[in-house]
Tab-separated table of C-alpha atoms in Angstrom:
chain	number	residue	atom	x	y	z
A	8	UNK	CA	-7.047	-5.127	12.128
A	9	UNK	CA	-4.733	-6.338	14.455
A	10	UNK	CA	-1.026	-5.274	15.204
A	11	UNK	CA	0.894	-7.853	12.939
A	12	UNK	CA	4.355	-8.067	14.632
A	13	UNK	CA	7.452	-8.638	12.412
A	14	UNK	CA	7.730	-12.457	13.454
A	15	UNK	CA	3.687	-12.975	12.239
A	16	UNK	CA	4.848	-10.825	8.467
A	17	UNK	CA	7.697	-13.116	8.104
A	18	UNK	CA	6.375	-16.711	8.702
A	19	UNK	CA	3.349	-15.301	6.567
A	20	UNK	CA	5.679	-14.401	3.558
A	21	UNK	CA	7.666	-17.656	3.871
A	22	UNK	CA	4.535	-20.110	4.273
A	23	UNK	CA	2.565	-18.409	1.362
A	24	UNK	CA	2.507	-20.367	-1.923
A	25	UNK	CA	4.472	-17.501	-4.407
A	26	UNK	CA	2.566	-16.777	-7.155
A	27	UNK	CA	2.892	-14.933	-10.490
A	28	UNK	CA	-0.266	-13.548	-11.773
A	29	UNK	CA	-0.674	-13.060	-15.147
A	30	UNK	CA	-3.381	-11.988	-17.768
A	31	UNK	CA	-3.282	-14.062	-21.048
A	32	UNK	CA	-5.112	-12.141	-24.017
A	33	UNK	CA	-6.630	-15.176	-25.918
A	34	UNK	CA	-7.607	-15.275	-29.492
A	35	UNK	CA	-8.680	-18.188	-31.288
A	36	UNK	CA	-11.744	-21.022	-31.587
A	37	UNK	CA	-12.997	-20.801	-28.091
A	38	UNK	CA	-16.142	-21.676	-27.624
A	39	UNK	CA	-16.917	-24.679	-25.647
A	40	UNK	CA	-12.717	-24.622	-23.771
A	41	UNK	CA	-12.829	-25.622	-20.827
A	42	UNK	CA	-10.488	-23.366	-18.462
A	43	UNK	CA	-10.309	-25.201	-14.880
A	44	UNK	CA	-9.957	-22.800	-12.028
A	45	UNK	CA	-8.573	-20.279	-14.092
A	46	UNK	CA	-10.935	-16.834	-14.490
A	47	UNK	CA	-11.683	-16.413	-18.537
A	48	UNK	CA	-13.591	-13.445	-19.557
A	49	UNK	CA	-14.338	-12.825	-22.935
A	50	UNK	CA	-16.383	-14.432	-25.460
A	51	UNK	CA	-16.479	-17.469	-28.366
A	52	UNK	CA	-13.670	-15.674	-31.210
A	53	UNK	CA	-11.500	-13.179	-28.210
A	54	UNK	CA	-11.236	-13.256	-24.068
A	55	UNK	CA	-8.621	-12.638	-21.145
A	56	UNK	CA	-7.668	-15.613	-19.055
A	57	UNK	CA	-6.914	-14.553	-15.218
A	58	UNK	CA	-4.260	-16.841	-13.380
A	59	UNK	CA	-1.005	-18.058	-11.935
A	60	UNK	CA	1.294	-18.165	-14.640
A	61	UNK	CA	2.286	-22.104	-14.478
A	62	UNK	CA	-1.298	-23.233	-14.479
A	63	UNK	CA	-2.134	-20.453	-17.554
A	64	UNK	CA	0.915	-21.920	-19.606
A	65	UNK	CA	-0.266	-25.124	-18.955
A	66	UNK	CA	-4.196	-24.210	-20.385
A	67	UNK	CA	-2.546	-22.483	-23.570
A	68	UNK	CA	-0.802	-25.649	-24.073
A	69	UNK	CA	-4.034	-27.940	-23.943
A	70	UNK	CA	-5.987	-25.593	-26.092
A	71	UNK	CA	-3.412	-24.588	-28.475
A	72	UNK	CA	-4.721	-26.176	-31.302
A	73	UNK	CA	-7.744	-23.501	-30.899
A	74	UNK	CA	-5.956	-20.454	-30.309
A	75	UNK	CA	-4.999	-18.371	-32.873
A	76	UNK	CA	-3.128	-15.752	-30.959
A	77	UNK	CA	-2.180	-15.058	-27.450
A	78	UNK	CA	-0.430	-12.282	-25.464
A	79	UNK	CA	0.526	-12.631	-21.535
A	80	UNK	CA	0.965	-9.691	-19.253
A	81	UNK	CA	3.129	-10.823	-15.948
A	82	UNK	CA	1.817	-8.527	-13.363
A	83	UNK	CA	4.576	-9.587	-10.489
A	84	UNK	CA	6.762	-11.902	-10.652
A	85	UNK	CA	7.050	-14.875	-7.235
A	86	UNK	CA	4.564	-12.528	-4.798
A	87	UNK	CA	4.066	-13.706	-2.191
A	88	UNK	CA	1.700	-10.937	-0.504
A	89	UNK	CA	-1.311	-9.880	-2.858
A	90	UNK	CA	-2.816	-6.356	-2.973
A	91	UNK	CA	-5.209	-5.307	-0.806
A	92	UNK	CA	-9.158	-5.520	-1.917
A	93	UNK	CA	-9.930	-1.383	-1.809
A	94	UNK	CA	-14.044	-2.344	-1.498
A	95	UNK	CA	-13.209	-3.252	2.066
A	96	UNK	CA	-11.850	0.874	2.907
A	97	UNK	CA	-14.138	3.762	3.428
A	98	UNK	CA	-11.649	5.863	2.537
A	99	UNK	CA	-10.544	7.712	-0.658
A	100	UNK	CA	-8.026	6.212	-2.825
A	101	UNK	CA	-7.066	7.438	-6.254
A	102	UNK	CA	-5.762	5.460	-8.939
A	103	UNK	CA	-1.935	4.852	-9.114
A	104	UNK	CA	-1.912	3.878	-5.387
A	105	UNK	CA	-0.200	0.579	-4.063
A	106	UNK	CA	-1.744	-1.153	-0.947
A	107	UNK	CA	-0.734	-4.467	-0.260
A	108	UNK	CA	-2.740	-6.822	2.032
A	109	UNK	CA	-3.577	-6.757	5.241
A	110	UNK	CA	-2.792	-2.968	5.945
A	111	UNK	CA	-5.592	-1.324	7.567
A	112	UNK	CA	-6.954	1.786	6.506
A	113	UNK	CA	-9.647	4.207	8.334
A	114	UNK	CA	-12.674	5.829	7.411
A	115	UNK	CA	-12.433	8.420	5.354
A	116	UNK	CA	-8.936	8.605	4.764
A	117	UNK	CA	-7.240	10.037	1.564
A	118	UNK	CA	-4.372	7.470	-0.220
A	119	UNK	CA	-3.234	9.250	-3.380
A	120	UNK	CA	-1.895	8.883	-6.582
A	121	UNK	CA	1.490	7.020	-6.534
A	122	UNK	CA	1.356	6.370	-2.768
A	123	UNK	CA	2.788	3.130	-1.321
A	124	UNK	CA	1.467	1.210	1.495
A	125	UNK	CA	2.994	-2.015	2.952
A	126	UNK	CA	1.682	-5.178	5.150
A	127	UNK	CA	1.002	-4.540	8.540
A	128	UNK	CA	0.841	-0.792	7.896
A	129	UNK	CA	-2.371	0.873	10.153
A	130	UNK	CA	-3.546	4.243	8.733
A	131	UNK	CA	-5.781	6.505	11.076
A	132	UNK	CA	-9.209	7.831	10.258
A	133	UNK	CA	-9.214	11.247	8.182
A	134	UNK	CA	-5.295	10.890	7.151
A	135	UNK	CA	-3.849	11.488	3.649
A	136	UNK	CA	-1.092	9.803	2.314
A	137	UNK	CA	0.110	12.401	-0.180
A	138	UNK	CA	1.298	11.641	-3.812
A	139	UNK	CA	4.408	9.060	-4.024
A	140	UNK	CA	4.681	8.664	-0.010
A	141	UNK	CA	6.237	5.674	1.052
A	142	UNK	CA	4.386	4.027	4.236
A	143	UNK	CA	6.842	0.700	5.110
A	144	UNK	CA	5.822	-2.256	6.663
A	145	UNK	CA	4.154	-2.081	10.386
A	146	UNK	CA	4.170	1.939	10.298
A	147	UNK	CA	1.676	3.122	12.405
A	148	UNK	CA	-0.218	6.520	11.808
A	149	UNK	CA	-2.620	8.170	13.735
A	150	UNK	CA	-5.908	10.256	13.018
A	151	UNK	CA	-6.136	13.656	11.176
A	152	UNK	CA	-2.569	13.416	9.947
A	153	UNK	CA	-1.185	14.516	6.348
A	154	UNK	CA	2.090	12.744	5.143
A	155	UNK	CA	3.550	14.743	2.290
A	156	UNK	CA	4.009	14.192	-1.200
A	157	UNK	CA	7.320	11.853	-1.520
A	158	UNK	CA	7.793	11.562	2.392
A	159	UNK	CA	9.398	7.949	3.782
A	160	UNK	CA	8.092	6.429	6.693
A	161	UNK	CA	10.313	3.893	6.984
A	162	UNK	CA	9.130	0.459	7.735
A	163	UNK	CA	10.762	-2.475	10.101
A	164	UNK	CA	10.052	-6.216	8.227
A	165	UNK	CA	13.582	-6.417	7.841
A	166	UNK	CA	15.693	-6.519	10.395
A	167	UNK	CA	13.329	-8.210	12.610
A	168	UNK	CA	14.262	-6.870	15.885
A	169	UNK	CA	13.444	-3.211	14.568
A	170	UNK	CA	10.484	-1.314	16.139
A	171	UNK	CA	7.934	0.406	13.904
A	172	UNK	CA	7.325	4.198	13.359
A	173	UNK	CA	4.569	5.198	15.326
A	174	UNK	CA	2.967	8.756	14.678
A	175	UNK	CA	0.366	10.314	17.016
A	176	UNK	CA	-2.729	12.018	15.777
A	177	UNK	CA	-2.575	15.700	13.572
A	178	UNK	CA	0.794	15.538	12.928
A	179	UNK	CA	1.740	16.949	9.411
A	180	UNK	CA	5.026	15.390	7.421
A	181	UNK	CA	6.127	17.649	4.555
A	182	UNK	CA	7.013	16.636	1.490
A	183	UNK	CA	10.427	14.482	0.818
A	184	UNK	CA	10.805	13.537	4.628
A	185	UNK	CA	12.145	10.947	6.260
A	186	UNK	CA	11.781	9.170	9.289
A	187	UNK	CA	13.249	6.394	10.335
A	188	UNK	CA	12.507	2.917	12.224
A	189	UNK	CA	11.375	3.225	15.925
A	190	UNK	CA	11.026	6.868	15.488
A	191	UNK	CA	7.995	8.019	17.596
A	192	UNK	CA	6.046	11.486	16.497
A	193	UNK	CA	4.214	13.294	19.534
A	194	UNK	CA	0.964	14.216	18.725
A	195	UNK	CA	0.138	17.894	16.238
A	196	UNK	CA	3.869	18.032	15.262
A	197	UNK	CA	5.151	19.196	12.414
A	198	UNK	CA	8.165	17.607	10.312
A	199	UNK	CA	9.577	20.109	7.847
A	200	UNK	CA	9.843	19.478	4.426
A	201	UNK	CA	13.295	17.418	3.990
A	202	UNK	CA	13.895	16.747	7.623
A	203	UNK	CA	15.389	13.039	8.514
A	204	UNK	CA	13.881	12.381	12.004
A	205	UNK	CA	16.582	9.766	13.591
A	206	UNK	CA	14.828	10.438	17.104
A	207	UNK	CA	11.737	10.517	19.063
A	208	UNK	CA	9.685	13.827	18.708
A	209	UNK	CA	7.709	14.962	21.278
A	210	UNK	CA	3.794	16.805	20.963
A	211	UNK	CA	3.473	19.975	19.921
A	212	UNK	CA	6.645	20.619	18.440
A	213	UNK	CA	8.238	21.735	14.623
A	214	UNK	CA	11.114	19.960	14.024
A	215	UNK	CA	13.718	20.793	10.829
A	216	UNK	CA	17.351	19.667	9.287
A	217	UNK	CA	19.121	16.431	8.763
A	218	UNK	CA	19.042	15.350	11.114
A	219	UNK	CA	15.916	16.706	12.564
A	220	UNK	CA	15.863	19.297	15.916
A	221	UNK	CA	13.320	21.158	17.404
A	222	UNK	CA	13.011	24.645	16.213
A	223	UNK	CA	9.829	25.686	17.909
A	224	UNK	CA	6.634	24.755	19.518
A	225	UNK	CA	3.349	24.617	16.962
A	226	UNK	CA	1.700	27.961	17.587
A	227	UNK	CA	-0.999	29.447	16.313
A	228	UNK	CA	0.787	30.602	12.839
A	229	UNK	CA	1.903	27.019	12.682
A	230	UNK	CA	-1.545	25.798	12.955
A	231	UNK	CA	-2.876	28.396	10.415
A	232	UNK	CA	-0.862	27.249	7.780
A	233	UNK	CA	-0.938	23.394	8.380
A	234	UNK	CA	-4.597	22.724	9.164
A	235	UNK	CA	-6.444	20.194	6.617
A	236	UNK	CA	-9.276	20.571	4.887
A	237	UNK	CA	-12.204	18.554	5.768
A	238	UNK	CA	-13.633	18.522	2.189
A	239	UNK	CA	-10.876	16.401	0.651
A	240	UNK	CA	-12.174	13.958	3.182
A	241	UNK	CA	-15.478	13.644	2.180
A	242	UNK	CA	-16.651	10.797	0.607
């Protein structure tokens, strides 16, 4: 995929037609109904109805006098950017995660429970995205990397002039860190657990605090305890 700039993610969002998907649980006489363009799974006596909530309404309303019962699940409310397909990735991703469209995801990468990923968003081949990670909107992240459980990388849709996180390849983010927009992350660093990065970190280096300085180069303790394991990226 592509490098979506923020200018192509906005005009996107404001030209799509906002919809509100919903799932109508359908009871009733329903053999023979005719459903339009609406999805309906189920059968003659029970069956789920698939849609955009105006056009499901307005199918309960023509068939009401052979529905017994109905219940409607909103699933978002005026989206305007649907989830991503996941049988396009050849990657690992575990229930609970978030992807929306058009976010770009490489082989054999690992996207956990609870993680979120946002439009425009590229993820590198072999990376995990942690449990509850944030990934924001035109992030960039390289090959190899792990992004710890609860870590931000924050993302640049809004305000449109911003500049997207970009992180090279190996780099590990610990858990509950933060970086923020235009931040670039040399290659085989290591952000500490809890660090706010406000500024550019170079290769090769562990930075730590709030905000985040250099406290040594990666060594070969460093790369001891932060090397990942191959297996969780087998598919």
């Amino acid at each position: 995929m592509q490098e979506m700039n923020t200018e192509e993610i906005i005009r996107l969002i404001r030209e799509s037609p906002k919809k509100t998907p919903v799932q109508a649980y359908v009871s009733g006489s329903l053999k023979g109904l005719e459903w339009g363009a609406l999805r309906f799974v189920g059968g003659a006596d029970f069956g789920v109805l698939f849609g955009d909530l105006p056009e499901v309404l307005a199918a309960l309303e023509r068939h009401k006098d052979h529905i017994r019962a109905v219940e409607t699940e909103v699933r978002s409310r005026n989206s305007a950017i649907p989830l991503a397909d996941l049988t396009r990735y050849d990657a690992r991703i575990e229930p609970g995660a978030i992807i929306r469209d058009r976010v770009a995801i490489g082989k054999a990468a690992v996207v956990m429970m609870g993680a979120v990923v946002n439009i425009g968003a590229v993820i590198g081949e072999g990376t995990m995205l942690d449990m509850n990670c944030v990934i924001g909107g035109r992030a960039r992240i390289g090959a190899r990397c792990h992004i710890g459980a609860g870590a931000v990388i924050a993302g640049v849709i809004e305000p449109a002039s911003a500049t997207p996180v970009v992180i090279g390849d190996d780099v590990l983010v610990g858990a509950n860190a933060v970086i923020l927009e235009g931040v670039q992350v040399g290659a085989r660093s290591v952000i500490a657990a809890g660090a706010i990065v406000t500024q550019d970190v170079p290769e090769d280096v562990v930075v730590a605090g709030a905000p985040a300085r250099t406290i040594k180069s990666v060594d070969d303790k460093t790369l001891s305890k932060t090397q990942i394991v191959e297996d969780l990226r087998k598919l």
